Short mmCIF file of C-alpha atoms and ligand atoms in Angstrom, two decimals:
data_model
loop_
_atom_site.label_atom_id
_atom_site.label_comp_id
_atom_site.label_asym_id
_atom_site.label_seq_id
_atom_site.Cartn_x
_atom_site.Cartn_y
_atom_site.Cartn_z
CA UNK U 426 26.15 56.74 19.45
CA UNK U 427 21.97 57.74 19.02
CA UNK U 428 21.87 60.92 18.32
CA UNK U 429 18.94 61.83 20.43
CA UNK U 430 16.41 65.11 20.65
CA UNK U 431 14.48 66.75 22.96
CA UNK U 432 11.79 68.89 22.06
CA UNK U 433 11.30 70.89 25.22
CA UNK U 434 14.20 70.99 27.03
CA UNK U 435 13.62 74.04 29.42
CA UNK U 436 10.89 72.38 31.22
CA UNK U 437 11.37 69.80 34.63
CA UNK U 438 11.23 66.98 32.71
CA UNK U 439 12.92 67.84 29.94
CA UNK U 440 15.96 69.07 32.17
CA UNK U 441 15.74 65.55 33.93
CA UNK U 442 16.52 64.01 30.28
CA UNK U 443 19.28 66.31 30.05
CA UNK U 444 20.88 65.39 33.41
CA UNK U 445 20.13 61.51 32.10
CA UNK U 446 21.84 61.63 29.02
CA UNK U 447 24.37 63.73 29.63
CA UNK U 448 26.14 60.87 31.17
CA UNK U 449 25.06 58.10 29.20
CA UNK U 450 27.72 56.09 27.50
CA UNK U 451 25.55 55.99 23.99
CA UNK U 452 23.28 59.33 24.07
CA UNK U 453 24.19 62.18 21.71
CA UNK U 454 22.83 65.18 22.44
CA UNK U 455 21.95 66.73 18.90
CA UNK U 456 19.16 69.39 19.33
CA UNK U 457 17.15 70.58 22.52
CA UNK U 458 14.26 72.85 21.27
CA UNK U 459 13.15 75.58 23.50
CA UNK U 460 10.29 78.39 21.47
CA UNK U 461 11.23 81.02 24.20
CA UNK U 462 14.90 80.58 24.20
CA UNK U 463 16.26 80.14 20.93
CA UNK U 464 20.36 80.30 21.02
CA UNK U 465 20.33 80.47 24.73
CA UNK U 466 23.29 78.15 26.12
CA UNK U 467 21.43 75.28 27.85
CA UNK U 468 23.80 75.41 30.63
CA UNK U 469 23.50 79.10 31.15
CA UNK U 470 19.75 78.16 31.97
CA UNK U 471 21.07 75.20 33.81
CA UNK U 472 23.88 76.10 35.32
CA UNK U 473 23.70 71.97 36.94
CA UNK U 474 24.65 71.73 33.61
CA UNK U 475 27.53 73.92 32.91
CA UNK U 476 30.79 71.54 31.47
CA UNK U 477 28.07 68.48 30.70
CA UNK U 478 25.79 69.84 27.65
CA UNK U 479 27.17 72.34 24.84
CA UNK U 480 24.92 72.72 23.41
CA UNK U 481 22.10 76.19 22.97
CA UNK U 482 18.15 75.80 22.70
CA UNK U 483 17.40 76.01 19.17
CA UNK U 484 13.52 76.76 18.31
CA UNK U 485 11.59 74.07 16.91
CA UNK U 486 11.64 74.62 13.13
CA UNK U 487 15.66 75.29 13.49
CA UNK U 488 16.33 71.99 15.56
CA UNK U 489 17.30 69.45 13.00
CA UNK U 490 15.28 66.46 14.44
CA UNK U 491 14.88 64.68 11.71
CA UNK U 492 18.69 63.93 11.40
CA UNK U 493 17.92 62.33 15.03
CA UNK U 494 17.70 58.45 15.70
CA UNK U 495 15.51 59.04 18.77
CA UNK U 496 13.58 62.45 19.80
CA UNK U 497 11.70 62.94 23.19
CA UNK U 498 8.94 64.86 23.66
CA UNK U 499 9.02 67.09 26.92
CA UNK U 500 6.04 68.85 26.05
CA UNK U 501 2.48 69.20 26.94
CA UNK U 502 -0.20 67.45 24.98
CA UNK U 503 -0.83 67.79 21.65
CA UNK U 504 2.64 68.26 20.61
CA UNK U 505 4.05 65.24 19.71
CA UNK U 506 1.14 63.65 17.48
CA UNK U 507 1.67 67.35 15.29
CA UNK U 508 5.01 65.92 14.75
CA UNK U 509 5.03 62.48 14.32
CA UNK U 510 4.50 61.54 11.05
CA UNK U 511 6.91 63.51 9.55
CA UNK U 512 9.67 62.06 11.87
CA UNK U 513 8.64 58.45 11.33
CA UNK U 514 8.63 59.02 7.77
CA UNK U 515 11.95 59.50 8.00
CA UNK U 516 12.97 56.92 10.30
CA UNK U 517 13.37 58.39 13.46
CA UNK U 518 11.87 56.67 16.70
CA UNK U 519 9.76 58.93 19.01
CA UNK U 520 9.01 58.75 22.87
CA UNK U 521 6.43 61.41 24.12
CA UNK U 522 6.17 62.03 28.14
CA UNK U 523 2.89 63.61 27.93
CA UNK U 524 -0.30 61.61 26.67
CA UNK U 525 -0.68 61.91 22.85
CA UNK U 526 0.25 57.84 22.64
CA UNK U 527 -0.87 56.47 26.01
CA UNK U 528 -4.33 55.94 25.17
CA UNK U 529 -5.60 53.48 22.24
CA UNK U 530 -9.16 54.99 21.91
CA UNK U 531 -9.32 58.25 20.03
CA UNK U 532 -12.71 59.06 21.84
CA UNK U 533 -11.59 58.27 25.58
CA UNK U 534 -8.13 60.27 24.23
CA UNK U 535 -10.57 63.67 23.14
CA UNK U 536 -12.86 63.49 25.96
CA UNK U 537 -9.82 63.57 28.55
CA UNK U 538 -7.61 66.08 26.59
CA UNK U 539 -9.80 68.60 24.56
CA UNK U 540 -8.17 67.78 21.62
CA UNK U 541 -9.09 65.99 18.37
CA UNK U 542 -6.38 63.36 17.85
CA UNK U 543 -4.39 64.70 14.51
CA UNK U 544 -2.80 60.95 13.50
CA UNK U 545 -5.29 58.04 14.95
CA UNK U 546 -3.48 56.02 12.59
CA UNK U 547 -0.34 56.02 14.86
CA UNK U 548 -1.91 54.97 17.55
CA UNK U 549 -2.04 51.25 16.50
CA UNK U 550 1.76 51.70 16.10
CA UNK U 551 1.98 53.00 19.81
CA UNK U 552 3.31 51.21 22.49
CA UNK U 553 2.27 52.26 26.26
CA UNK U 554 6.33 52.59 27.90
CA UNK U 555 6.13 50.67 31.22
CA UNK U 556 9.14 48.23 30.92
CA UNK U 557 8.10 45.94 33.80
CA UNK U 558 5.09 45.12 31.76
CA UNK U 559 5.16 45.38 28.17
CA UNK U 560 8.96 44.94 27.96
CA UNK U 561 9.22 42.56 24.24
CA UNK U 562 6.86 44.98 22.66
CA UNK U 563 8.72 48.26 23.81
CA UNK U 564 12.01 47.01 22.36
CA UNK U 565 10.34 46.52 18.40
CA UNK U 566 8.44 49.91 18.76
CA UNK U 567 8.84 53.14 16.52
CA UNK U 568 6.58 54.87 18.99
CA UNK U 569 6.22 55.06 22.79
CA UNK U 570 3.51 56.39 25.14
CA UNK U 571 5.26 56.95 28.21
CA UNK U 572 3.30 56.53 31.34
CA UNK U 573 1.73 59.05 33.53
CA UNK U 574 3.90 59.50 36.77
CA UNK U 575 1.07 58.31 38.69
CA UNK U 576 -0.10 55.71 36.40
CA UNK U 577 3.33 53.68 37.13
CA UNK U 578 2.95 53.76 40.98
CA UNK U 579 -0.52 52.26 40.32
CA UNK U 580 0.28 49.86 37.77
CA UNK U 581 3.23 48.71 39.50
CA UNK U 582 1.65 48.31 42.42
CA UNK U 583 -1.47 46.40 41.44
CA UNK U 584 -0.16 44.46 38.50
CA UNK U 585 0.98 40.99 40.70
CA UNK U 586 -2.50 40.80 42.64
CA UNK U 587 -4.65 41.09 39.69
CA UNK U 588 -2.30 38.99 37.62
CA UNK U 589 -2.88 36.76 40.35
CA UNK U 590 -6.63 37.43 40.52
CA UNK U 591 -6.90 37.53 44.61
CA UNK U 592 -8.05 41.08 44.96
CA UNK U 593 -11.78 42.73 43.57
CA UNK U 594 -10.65 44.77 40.65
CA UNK U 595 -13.84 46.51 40.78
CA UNK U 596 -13.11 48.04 44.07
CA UNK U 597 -9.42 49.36 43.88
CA UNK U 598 -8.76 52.53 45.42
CA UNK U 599 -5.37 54.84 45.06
CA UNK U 600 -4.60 57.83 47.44
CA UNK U 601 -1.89 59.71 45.55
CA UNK U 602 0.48 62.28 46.76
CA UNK U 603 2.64 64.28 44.38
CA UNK U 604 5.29 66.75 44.88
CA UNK U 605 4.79 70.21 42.96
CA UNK U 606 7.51 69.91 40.07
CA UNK U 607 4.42 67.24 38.97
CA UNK U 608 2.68 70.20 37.35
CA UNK U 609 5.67 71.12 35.17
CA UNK U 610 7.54 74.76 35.28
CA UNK U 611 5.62 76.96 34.53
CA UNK U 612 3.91 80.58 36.44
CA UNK U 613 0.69 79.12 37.72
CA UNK U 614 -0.59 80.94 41.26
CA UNK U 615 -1.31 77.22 42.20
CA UNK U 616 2.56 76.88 41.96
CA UNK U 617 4.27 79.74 43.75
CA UNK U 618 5.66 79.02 46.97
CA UNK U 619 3.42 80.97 49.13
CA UNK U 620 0.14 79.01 47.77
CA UNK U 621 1.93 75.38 47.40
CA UNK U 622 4.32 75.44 50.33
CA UNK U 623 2.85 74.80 54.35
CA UNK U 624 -0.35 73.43 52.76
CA UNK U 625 -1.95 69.84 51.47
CA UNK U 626 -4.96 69.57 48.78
CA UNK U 627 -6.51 67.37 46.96
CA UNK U 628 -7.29 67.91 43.15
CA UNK U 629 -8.92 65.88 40.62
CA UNK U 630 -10.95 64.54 42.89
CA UNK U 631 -14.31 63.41 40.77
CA UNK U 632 -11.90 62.90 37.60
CA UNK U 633 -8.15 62.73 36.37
CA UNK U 634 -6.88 61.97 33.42
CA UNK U 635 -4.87 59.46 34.64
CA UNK U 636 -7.53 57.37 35.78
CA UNK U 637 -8.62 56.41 32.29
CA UNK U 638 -5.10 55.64 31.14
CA UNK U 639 -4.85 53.44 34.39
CA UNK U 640 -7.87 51.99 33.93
CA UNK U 641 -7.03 50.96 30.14
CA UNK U 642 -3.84 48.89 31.43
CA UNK U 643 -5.03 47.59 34.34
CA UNK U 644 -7.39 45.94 32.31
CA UNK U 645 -5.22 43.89 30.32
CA UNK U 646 -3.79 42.37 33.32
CA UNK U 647 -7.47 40.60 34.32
CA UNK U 648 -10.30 39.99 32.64
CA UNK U 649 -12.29 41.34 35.42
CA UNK U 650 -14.07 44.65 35.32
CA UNK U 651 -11.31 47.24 36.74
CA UNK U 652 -13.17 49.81 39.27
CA UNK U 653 -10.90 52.88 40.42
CA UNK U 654 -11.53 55.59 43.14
CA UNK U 655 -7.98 57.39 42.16
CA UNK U 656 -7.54 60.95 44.37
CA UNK U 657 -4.28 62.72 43.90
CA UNK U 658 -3.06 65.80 46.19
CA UNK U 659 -0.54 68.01 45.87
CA UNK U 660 1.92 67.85 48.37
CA UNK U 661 4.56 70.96 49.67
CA UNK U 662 7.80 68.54 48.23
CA UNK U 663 9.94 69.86 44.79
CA UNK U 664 10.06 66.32 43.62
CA UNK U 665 8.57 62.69 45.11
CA UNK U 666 5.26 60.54 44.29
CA UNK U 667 3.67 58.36 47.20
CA UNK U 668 0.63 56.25 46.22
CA UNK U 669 -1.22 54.28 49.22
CA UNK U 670 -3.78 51.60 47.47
CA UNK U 671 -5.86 49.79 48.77
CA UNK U 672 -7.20 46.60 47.53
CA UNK U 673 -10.00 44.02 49.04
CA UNK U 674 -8.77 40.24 49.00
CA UNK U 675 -11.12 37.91 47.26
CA UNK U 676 -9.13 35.02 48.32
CA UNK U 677 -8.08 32.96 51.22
CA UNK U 678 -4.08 34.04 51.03
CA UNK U 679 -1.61 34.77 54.07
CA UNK U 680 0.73 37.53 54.34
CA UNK U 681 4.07 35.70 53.23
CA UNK U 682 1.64 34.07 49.56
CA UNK U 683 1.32 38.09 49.23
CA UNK U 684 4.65 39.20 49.25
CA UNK U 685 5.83 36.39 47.73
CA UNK U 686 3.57 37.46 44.46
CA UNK U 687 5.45 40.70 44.78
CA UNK U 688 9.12 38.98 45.06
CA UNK U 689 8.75 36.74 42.32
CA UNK U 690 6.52 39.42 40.04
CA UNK U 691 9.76 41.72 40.11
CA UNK U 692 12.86 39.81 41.09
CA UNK U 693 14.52 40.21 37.76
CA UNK U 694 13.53 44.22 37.82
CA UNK U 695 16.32 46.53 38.32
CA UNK U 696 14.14 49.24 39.59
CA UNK U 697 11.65 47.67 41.06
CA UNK U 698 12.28 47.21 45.28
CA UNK U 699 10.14 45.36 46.88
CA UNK U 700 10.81 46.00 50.64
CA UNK U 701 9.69 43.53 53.78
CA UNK U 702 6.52 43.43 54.55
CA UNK U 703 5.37 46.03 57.03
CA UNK U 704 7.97 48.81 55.60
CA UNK U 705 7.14 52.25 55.02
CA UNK U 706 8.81 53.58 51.85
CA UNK U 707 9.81 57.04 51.66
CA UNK U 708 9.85 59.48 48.64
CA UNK U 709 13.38 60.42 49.52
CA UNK U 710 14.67 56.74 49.12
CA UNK U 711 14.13 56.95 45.61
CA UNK U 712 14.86 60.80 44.88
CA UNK U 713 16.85 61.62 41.64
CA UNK U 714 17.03 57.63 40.93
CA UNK U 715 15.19 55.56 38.26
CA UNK U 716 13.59 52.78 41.15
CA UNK U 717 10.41 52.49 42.29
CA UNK U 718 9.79 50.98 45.71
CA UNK U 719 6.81 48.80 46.98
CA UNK U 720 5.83 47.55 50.69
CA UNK U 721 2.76 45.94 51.53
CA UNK U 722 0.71 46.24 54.78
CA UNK U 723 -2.49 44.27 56.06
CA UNK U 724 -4.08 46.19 58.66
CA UNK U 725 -5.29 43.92 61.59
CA UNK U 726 -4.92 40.97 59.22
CA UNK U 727 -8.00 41.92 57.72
CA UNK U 728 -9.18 41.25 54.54
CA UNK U 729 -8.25 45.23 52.43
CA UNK U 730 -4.26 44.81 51.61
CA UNK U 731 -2.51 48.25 51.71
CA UNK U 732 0.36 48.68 49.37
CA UNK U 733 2.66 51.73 49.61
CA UNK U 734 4.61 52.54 46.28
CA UNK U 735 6.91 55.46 46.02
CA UNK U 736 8.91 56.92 42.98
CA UNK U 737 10.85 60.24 42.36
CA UNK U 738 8.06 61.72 39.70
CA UNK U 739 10.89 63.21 36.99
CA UNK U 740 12.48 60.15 36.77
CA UNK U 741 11.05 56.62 37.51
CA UNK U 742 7.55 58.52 36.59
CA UNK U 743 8.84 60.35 33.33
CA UNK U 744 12.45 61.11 31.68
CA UNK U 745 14.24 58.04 33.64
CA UNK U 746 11.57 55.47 32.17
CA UNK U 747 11.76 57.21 28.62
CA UNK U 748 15.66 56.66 28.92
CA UNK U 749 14.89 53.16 29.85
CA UNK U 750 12.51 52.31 26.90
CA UNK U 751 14.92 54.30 24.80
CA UNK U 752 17.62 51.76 25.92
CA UNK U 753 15.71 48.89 25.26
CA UNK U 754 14.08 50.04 21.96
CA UNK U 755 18.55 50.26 20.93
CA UNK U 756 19.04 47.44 21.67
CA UNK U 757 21.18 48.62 25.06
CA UNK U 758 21.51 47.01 28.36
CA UNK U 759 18.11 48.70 30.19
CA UNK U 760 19.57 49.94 33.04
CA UNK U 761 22.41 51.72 30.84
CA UNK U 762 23.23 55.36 32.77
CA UNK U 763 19.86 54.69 34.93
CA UNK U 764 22.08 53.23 37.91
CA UNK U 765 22.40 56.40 40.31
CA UNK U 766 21.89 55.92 43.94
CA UNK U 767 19.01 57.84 45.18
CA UNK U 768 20.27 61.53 47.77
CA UNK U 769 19.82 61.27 50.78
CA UNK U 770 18.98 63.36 53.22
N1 NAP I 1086 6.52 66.93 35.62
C1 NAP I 1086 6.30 65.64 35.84
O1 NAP I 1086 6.54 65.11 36.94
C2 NAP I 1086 5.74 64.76 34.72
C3 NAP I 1086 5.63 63.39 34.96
C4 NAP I 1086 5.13 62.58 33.94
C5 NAP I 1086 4.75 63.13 32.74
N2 NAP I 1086 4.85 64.48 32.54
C6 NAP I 1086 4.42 65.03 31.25
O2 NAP I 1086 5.61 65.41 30.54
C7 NAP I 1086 5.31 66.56 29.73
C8 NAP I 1086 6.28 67.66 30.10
O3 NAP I 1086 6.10 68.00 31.46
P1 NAP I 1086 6.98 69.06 32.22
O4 NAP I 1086 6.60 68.97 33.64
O5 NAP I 1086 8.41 68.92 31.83
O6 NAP I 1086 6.39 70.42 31.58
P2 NAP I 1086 6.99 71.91 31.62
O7 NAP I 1086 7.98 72.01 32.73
O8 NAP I 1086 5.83 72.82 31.59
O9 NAP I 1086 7.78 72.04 30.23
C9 NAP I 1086 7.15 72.01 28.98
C10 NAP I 1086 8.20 72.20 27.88
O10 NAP I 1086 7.55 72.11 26.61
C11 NAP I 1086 7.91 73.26 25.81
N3 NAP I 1086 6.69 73.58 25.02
C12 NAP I 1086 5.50 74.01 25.49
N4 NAP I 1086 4.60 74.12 24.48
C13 NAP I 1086 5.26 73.73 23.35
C14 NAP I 1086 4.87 73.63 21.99
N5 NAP I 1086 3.63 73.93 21.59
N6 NAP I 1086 5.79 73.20 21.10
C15 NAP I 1086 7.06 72.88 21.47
N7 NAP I 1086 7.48 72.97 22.77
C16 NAP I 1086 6.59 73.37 23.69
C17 NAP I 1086 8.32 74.34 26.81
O11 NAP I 1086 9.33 75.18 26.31
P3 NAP I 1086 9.05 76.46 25.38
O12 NAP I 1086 7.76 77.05 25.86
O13 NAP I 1086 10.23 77.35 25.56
O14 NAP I 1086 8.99 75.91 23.99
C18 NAP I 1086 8.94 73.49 27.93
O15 NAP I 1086 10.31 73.23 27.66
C19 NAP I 1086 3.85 66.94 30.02
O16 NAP I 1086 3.06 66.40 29.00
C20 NAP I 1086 3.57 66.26 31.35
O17 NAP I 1086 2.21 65.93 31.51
C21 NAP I 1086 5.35 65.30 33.51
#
């Protein structure tokens, strides 16, 4: 069994982990660190819970993460890198959801996040999480970045045109929609339900820090310049991610060459759909479920491709991809307790 830790286990994605692992065949739950709820029963918190997990929140300097094979960082930014070194020092393999490992450059990483980067060293070490593209290297690593929610629908959804090179990579634009639990659990006014229900806004809109961490990856994928317009809103769902990204074609290529990039780019991906052409995706087809769907459209056959991706952010865009680099970095089949059927209605 890997004997796996959380370090923030009362927030949304850190109870997604939870509901993950609770089921999977190899997962040991060995310490879930909460600083507010020390010795509070996890499923008394969680009632979802309740017959699944034993175990109580421990604080952080209790939890005995060290004695862990894998720990998972729930927590915002900044956290992780303060620990690292002292858990790879003793062996232990480390996946953080928030951003401490995503980015390579220290300066692009301090501008974004405010903060100085406490182990730059690491970084080299650090391998970005996305499975579909940077599968050999997440198996081997000691460390993983795990993506942005919104930097997977992007990613995902560019990757097989500019691999292909028939779109302008200087001119790619992403209209993003997330659903609130995006912003974590926390009291923000932004978040109650009288300011984030019956209403639609924009944020971010002349910078997010996903855009450089998109930017980064998408560059390895061409060696064109990458341009993004990236614009995400805030939409009045609890969970659910729909990016609509539009891309210029730089090359004479008909509808069925297009999808056909698509097909072939993910036919061996578990969670990776790639509908007909012409579908519209909805968040709800993928809720509570590890996949990630993709349609394309081509409005009046013209010459800007459209292409509609959709994931459930807490777990294709956060603890269900950490669970599926945590499988591969074991050694485990990939999809291993990552097969549940999205709920419907
Ligand atoms: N929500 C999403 O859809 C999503 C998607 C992709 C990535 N992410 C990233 O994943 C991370 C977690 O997001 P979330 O939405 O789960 O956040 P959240 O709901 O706000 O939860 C944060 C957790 O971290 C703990 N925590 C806060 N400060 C800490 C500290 N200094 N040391 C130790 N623990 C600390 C909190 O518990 P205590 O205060 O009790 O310790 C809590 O359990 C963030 O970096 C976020 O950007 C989130």
């Amino acid at each position: 069994m890997i004997k796996v830790g959380i370090v923030g286990g009362t927030g949304y994605t850190g109870v997604e982990l939870l509901r993950l692992l609770a089921t999977h065949p190899h997962a040991q739950l060995q310490a879930v660190t909460s600083r507010k709820e020390d010795g509070m029963p996890i499923a008394d918190m969680y009632p979802s819970l309740r017959g699944r997990v034993a175990l109580a929140f421990s604080a952080p300097e209790k939890a005995r993460l060290t004695e862990c094979d894998v720990v998972f960082f729930a927590t915002p930014h900044g956290v992780a890198m303060a620990q690292a070194p002292e858990l790879l020092e003793a062996g232990v393999k480390l996946i953080d959801l928030a951003a401490d490992f995503r980015l390579q450059d220290t300066a692009v990483f301090e501008k974004w996040y405010k903060l100085q980067h406490s182990c730059p060293e690491l970084l080299k070490q650090a391998v970005y999480g996305l499975p579909e593209l940077n599968r050999s290297a997440i198996k081997n690593a000691r460390i993983i970045g795990n993506p942005g929610c919104y930097p997977t629908t992007m990613q995902l959804g560019l990757a097989p045109l500019l691999k292909a090179d028939v779109v302008d990579a200087s001119h790619l634009i992403a209209d993003c929609k997330s659903g609130v639990s995006g912003g974590g659990r926390k009291t923000e006014i932004g978040m109650l339900f009288s300011e984030a229900s019956d209403n639609f806004k924009a944020y971010g809109v002349s910078g997010h820090r996903h855009s450089p961490e998109t930017v980064e990856q998408l560059g390895k994928l061409t060696d064109k310049k990458i341009g993004l317009l990236f614009t995400p809103h805030l939409v009045p769902m609890i969970r659910g991610m729909h990016s609509t990204i539009y891309a210029r074609l730089t090359k004479d290529i008909d509808n069925a060459a297009l999808q056909a990039l698509f097909e072939d780019a993910y036919k061996d991906e578990p969670f990776v759909d790639v509908m007909p052409f012409g579908s519209h995706p909805e968040t709800r087809s993928t809720r509570g479920s590890n996949m990630l769907r993709i349609a394309l459209h081509r409005p009046d056959n013209g010459d800007t491709l459209v292409v509609l991706v959709v994931q459930d952010n807490l777990v294709k865009g956060s603890a269900g991809q950490a669970v599926q680099c945590m499988n591969l970095m074991f050694g485990l089949e990939e999809t291993t307790g990552l097969l549940h059927v999205p709920v419907m209605p």
